[in-house]
Coordinates of N, CA and C in Angstrom, one line a residue:
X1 N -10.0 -51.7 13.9 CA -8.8 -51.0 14.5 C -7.5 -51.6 13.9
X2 N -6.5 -50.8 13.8 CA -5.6 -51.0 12.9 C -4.3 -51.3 14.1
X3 N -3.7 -52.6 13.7 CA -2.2 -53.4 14.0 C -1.5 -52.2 14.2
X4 N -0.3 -52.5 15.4 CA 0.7 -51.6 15.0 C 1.7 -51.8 13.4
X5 N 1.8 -53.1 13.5 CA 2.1 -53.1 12.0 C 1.5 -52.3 10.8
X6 N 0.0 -52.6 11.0 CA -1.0 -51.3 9.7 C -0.9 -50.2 10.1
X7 N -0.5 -49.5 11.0 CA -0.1 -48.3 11.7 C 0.9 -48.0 10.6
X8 N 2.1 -49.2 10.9 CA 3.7 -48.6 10.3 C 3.4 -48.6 9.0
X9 N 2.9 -49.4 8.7 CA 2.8 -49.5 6.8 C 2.1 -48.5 6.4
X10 N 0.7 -47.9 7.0 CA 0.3 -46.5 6.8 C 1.2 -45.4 6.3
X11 N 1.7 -45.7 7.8 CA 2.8 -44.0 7.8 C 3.5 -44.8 6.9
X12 N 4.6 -45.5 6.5 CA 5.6 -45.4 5.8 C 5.2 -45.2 3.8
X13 N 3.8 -45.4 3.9 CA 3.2 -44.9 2.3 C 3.0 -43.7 2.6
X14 N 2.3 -43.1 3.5 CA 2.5 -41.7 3.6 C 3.5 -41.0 3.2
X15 N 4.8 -41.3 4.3 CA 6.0 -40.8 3.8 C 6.8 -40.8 2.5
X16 N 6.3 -42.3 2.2 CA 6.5 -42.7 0.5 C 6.2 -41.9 -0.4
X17 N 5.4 -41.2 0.0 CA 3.9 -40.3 -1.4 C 4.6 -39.1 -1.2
X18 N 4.4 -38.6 0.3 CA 5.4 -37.4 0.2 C 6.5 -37.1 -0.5
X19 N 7.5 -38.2 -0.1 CA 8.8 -37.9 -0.4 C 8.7 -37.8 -2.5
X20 N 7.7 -38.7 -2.8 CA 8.2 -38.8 -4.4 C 6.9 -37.5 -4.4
X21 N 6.2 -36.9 -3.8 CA 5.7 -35.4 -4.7 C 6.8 -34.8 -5.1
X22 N 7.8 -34.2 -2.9 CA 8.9 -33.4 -3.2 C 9.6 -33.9 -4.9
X23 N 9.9 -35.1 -4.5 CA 11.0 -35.2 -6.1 C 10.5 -35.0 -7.0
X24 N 8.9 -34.9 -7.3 CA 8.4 -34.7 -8.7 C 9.0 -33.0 -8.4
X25 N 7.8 -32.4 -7.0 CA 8.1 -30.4 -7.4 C 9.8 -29.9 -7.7
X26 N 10.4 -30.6 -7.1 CA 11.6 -30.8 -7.7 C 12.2 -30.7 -9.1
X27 N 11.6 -31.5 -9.5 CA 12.1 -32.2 -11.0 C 11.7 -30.7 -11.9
X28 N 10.1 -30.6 -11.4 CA 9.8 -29.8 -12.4 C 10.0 -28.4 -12.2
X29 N 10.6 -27.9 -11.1 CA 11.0 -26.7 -10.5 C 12.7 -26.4 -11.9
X30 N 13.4 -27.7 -11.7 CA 14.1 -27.5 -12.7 C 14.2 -27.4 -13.8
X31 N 13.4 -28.2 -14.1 CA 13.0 -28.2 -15.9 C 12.4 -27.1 -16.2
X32 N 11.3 -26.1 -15.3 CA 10.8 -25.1 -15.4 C 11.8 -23.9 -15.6
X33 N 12.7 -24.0 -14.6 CA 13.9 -22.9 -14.9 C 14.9 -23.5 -16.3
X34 N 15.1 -24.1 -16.8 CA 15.8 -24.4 -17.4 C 15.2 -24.0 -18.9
X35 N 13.7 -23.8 -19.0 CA 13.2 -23.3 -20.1 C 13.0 -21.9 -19.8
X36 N 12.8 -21.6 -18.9 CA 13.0 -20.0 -19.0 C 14.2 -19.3 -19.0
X37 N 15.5 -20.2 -18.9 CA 16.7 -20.2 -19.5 C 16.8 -19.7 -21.2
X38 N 16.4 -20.7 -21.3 CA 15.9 -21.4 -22.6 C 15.1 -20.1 -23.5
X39 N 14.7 -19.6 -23.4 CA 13.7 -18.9 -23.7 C 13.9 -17.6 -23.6
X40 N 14.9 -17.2 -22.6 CA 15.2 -15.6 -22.9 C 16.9 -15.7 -23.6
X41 N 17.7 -17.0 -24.3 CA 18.6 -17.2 -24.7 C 17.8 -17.2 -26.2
X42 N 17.0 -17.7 -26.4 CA 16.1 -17.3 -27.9 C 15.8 -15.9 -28.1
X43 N 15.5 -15.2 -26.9 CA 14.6 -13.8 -27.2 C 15.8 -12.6 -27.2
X44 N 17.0 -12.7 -26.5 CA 18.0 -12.1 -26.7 C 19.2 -12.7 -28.3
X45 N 19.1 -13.7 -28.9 CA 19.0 -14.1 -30.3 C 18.7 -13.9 -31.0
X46 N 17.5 -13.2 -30.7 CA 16.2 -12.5 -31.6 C 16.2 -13.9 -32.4
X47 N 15.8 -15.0 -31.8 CA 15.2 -15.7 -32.3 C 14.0 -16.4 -32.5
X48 N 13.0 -15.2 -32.9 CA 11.5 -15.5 -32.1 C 11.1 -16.6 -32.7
X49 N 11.0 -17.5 -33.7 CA 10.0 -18.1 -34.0 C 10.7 -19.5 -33.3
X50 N 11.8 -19.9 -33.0 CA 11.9 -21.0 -32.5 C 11.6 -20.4 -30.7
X51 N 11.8 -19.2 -30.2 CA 11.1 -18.8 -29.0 C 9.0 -19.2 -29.1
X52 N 8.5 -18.7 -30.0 CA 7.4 -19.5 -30.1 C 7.0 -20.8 -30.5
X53 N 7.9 -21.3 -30.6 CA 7.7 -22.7 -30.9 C 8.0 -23.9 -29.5
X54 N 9.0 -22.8 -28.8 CA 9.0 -23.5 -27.1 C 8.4 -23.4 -26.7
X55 N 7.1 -22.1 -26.4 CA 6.2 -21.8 -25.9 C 4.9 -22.0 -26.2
X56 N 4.8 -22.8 -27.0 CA 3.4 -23.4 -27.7 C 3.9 -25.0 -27.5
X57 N 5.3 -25.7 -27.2 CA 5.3 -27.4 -26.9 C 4.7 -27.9 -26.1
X58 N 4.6 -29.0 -25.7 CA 3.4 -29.5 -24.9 C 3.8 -29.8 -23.5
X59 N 5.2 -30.0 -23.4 CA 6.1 -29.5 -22.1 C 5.9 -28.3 -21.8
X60 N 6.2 -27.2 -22.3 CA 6.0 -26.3 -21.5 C 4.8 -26.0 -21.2
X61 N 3.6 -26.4 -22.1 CA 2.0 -26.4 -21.7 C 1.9 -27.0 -20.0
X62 N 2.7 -28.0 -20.2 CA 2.6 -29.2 -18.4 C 3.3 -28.7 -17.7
X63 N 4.3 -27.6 -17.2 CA 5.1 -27.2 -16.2 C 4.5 -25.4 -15.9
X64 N 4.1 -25.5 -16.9 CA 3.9 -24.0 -16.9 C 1.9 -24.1 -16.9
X65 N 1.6 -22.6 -15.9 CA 0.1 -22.7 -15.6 C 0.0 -21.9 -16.9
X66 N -1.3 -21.6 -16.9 CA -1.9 -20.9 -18.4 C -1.4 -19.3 -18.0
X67 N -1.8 -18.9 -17.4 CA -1.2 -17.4 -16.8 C 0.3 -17.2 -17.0
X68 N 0.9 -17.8 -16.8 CA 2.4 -18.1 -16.5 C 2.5 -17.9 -17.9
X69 N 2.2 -18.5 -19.0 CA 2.4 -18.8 -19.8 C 2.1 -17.8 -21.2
X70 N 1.0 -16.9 -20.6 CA 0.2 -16.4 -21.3 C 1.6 -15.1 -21.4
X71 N 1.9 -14.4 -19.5 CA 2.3 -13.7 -19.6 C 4.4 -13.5 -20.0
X72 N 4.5 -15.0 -20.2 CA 5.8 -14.7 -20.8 C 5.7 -14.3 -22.2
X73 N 4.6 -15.1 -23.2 CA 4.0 -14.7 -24.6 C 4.0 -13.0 -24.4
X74 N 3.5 -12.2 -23.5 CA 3.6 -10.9 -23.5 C 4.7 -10.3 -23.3
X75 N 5.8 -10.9 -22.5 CA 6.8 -10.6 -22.5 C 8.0 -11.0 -23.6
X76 N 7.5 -11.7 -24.1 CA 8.1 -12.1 -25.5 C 7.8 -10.6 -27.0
X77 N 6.5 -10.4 -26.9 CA 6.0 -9.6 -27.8 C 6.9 -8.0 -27.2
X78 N 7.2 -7.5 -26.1 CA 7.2 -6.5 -25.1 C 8.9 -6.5 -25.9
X79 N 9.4 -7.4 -26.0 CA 10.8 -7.3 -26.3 C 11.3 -7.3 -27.8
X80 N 9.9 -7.6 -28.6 CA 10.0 -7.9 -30.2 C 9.3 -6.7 -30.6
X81 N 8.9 -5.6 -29.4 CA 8.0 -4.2 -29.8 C 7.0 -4.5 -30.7
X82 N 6.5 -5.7 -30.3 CA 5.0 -6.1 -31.6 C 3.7 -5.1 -30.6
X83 N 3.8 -3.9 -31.3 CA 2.7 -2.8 -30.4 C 0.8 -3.8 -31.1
X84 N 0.9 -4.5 -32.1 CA -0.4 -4.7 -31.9 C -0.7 -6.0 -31.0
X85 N 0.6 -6.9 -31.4 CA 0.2 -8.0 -30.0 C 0.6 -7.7 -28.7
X86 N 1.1 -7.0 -28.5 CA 1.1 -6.2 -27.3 C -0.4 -5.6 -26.7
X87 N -0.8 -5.1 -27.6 CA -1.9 -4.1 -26.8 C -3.4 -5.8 -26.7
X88 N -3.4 -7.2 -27.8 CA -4.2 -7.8 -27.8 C -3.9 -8.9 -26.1
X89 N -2.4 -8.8 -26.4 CA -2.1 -9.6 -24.8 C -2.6 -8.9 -24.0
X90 N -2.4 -7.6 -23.8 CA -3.0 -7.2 -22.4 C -4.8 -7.0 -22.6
X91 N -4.9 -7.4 -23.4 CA -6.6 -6.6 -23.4 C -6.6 -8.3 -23.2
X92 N -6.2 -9.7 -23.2 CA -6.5 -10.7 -23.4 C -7.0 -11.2 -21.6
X93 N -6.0 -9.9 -21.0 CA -6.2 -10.6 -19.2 C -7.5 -10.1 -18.7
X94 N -8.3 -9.1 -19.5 CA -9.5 -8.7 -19.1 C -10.7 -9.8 -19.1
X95 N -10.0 -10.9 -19.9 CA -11.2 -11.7 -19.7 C -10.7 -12.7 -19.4
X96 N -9.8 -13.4 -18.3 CA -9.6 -14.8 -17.8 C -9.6 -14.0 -16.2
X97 N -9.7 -14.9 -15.1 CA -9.8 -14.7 -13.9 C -8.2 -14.8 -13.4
X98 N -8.4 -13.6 -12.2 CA -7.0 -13.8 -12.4 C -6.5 -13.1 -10.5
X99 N -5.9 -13.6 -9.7 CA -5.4 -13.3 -8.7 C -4.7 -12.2 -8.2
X100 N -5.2 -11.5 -7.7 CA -5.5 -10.3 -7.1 C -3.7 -9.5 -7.2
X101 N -2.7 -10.3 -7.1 CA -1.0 -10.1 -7.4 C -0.9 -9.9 -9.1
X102 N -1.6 -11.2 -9.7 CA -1.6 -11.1 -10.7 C -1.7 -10.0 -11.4
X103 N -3.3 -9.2 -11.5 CA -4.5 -8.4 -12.0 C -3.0 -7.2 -11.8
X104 N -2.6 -7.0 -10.5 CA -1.8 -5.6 -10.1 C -0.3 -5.6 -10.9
X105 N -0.3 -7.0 -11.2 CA 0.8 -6.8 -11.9 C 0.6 -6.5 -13.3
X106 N -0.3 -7.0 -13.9 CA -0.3 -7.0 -15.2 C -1.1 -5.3 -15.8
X107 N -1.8 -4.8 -14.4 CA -2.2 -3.3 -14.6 C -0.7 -2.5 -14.4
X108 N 0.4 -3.2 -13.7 CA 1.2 -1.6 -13.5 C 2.1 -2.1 -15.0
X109 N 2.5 -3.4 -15.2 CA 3.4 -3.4 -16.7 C 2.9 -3.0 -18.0
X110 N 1.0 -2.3 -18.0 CA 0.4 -2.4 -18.7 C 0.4 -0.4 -18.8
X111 N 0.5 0.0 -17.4 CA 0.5 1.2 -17.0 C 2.0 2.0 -17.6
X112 N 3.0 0.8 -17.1 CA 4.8 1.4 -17.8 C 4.4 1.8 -19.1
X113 N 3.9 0.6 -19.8 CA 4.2 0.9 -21.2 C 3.5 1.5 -21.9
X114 N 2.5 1.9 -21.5 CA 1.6 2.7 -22.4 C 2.3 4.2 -21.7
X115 N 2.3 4.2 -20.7 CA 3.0 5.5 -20.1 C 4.4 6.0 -21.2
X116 N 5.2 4.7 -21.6 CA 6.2 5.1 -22.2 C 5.5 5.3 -23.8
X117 N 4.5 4.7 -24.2 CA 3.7 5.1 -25.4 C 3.1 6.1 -26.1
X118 N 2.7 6.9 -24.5 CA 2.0 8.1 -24.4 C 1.0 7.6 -25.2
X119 N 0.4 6.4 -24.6 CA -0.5 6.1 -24.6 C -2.3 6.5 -24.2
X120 N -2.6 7.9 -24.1 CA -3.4 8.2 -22.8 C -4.5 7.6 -22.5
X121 N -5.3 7.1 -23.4 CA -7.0 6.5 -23.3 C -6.3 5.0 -22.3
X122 N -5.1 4.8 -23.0 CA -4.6 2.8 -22.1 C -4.0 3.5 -21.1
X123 N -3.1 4.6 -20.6 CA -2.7 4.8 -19.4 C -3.8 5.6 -18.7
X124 N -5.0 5.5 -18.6 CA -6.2 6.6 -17.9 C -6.6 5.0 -17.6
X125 N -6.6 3.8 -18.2 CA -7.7 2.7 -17.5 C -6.8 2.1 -17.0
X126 N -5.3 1.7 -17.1 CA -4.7 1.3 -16.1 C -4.3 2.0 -15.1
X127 N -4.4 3.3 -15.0 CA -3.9 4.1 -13.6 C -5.5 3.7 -13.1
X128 N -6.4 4.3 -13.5 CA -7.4 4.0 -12.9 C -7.5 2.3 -12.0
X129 N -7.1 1.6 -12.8 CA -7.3 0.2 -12.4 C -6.2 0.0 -11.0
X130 N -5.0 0.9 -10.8 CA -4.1 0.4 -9.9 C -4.8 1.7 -9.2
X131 N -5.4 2.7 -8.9 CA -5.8 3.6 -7.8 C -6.8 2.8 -7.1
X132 N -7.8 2.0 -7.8 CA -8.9 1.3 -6.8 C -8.5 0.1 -6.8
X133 N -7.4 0.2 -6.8 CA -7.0 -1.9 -6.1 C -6.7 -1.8 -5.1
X134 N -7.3 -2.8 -3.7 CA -7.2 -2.8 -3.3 C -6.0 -3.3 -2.4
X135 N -5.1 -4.4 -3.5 CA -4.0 -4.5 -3.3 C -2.3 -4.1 -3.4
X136 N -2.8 -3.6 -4.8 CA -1.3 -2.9 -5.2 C -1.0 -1.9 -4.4
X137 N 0.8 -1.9 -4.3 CA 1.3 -1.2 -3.4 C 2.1 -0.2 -4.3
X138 N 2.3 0.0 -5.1 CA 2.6 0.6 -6.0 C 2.0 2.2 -6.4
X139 N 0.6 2.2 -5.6 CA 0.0 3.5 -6.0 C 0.8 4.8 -6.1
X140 N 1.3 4.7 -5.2 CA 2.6 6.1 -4.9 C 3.3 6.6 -5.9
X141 N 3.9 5.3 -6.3 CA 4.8 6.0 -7.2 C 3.9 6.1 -8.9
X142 N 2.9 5.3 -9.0 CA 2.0 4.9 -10.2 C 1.3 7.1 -10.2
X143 N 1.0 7.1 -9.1 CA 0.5 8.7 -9.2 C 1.4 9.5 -9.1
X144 N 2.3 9.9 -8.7 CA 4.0 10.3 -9.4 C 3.9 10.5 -10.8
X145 N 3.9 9.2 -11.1 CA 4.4 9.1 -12.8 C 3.3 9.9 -13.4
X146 N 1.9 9.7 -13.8 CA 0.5 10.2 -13.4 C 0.8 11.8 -13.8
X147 N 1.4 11.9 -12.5 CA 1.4 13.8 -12.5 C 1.9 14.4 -13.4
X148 N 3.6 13.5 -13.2 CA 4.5 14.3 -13.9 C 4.2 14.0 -15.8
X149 N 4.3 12.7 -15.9 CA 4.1 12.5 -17.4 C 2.8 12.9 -18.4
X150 N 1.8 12.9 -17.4 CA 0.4 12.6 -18.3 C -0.1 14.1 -18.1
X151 N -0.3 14.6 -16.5 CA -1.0 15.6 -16.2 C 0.1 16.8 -16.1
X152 N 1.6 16.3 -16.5 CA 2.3 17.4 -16.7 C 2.6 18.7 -15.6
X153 N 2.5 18.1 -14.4 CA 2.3 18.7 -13.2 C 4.0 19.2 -12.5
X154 N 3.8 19.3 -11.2 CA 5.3 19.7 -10.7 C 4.5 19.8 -9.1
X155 N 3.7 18.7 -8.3 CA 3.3 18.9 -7.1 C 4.3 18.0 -6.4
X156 N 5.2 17.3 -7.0 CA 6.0 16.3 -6.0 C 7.6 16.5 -6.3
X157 N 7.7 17.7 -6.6 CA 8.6 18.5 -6.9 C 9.4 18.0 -5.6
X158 N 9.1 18.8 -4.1 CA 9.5 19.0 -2.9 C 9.7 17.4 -2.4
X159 N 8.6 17.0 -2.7 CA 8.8 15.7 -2.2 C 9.9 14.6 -2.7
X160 N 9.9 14.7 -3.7 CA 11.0 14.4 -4.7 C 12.2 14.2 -4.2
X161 N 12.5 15.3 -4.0 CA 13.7 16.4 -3.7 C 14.4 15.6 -2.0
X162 N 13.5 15.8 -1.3 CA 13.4 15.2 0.0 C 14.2 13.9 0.1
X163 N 13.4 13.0 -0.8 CA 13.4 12.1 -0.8 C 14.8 11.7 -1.2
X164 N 14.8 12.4 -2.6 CA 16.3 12.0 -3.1 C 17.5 12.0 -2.4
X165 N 18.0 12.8 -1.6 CA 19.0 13.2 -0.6 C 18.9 11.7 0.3
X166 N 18.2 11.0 0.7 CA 18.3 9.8 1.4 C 18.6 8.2 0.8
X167 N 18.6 8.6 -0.8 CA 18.9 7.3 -1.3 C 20.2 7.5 -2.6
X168 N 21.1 6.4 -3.1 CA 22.3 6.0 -3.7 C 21.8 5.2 -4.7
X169 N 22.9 5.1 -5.7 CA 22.9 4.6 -7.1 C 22.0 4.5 -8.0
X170 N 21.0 3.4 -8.4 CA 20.7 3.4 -9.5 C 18.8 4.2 -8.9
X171 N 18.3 4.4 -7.5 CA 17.1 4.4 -6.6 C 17.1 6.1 -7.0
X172 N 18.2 6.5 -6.8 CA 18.6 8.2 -6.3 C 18.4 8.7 -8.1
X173 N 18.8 7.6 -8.6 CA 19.4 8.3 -10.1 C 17.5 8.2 -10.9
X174 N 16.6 7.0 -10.0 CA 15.4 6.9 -10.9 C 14.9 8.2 -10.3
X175 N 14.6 8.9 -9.3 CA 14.4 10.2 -8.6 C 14.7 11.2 -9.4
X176 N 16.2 11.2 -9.7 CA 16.7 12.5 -10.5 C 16.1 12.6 -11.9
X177 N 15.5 11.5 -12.3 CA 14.9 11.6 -14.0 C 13.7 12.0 -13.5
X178 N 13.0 11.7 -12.7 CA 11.3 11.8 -12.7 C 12.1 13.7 -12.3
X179 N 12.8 13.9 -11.4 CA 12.5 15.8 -10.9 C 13.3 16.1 -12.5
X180 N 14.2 16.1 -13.3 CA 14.5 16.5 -14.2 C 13.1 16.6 -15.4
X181 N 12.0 15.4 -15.5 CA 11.1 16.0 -16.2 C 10.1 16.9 -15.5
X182 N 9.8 17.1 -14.1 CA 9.4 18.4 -13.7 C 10.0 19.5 -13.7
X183 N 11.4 19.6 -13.6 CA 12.1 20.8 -14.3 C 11.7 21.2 -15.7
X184 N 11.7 19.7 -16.7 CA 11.2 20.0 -18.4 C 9.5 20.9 -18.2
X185 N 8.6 20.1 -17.0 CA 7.4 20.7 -16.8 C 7.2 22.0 -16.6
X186 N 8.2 22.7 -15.9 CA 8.2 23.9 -15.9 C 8.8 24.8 -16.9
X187 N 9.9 24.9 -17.6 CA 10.4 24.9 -18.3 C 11.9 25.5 -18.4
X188 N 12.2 24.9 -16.8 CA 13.4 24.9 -16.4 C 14.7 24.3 -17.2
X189 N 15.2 24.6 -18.5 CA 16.2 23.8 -19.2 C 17.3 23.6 -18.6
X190 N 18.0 24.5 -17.5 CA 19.4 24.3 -16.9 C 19.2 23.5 -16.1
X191 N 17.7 23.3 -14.9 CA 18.0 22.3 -14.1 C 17.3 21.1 -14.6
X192 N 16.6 21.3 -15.8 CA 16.3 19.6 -16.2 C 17.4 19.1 -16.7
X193 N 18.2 20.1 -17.6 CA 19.4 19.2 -17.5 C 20.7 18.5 -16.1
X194 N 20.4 19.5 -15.5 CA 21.7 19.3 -14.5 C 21.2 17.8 -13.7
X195 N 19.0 17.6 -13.6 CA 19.1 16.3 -13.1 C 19.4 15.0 -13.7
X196 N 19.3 15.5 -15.3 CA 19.3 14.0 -16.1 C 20.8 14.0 -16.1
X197 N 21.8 14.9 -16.2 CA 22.9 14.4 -15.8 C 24.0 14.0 -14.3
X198 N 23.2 14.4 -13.4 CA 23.1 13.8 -12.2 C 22.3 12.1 -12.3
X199 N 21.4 12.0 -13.2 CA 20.9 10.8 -13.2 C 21.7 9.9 -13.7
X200 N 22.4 10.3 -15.1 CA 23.5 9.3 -16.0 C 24.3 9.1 -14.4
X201 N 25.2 10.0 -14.0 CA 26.2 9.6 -13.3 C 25.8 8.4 -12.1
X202 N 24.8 8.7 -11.5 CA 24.2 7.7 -10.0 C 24.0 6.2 -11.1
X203 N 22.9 5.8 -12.0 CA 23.4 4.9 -12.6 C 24.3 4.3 -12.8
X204 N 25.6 4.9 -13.2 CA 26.8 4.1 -12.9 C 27.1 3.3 -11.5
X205 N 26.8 3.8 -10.4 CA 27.1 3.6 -9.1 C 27.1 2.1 -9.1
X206 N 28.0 1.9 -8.6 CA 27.8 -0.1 -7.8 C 27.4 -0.1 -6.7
X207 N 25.7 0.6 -7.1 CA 25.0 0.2 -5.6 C 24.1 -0.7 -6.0

């Protein structure tokens, strides 16, 4: 049985160990932002090869988890339009394990951009992949996009419309582009125009 003195000395290593984790998660909370600083001040320089040479140092290997890491490298490629290392990064998450936030994330940014690629065979296995997740919340607007871009439809027309009337600036103005390409769907030119330019203007908004 332990002294109150081995009591105190206990707790006060306890508290010891605690307090120098905090200051390590600390430390590296900083250093971590400070390269991701770092790193989109290279990628807006367009200066990729010293951007990959941060990202392959052995510091950023130790602050940064492999996923973390993997998917700034994608976001690196995503901003340099490298379409073949682009399509190998994302085919690369298919085979490491990956957390259920993760998986939904890396299916809907996988979903954007092949959507904006007109991509169909990669936007049919990523929609597919965010319809049966159990977690992403995103389905809504993922089947939206779905209709209007891929299946070329005009069923959320009304809903659309609805919806728009209750929201401001840049929310109202993403609205007005998805109903102005169902206006293009139908082959409404006056009012696909009248939404995309209703959309430039709400974009401006300082909302």
């Amino acid at each position: 049985m332990m002294t109150g003195f081995q009591s105190n000395l206990m707790l006060y290593i306890v508290i010891g160990c605690l307090i120098v984790c905090i200051g390590i998660n600390i430390i590296v909370k900083v250093i971590r932002n400070r390269k991701l600083h770092q790193m989109v001040l290279l990628l807006n320089a367009k200066k990729f090869k010293e951007f990959d040479r941060l990202l392959e140092s052995k510091l950023v290997k130790l602050i940064f988890d492999p996923f973390n890491i993997d998917y700034i490298r994608l976001n690196g490629y995503l901003y340099k339009q490298n379409k073949k290392e682009i399509d190998k990064a994302f085919s690369s998450f298919d085979h490491v394990r990956l957390t259920a936030k993760q998986k939904d994330d890396i299916d809907l940014k996988a979903f954007n951009y092949y959507l904006s690629e007109n991509d169909i065979p990669k936007i049919e296995k990523y929609y597919h992949n965010i319809i049966h997740s159990e977690s992403n919340k995103m389905k809504k607007e993922v089947k939206r996009l779905y209709d209007i871009y891929v299946n070329k439809g005009s069923k959320y027309l009304d809903e659309l419309m609805a919806e728009t009337n209750t929201l401001r600036g840049k929310y109202k103005a993403s609205n007005e582009l998805l109903i102005s390409a169902i206006y293009a769907n139908l082959g409404n030119k006056n009012k696909e125009k009248e939404y995309r330019n209703l959309a430039e203007t709400h974009l401006n908004d300082n909302v």
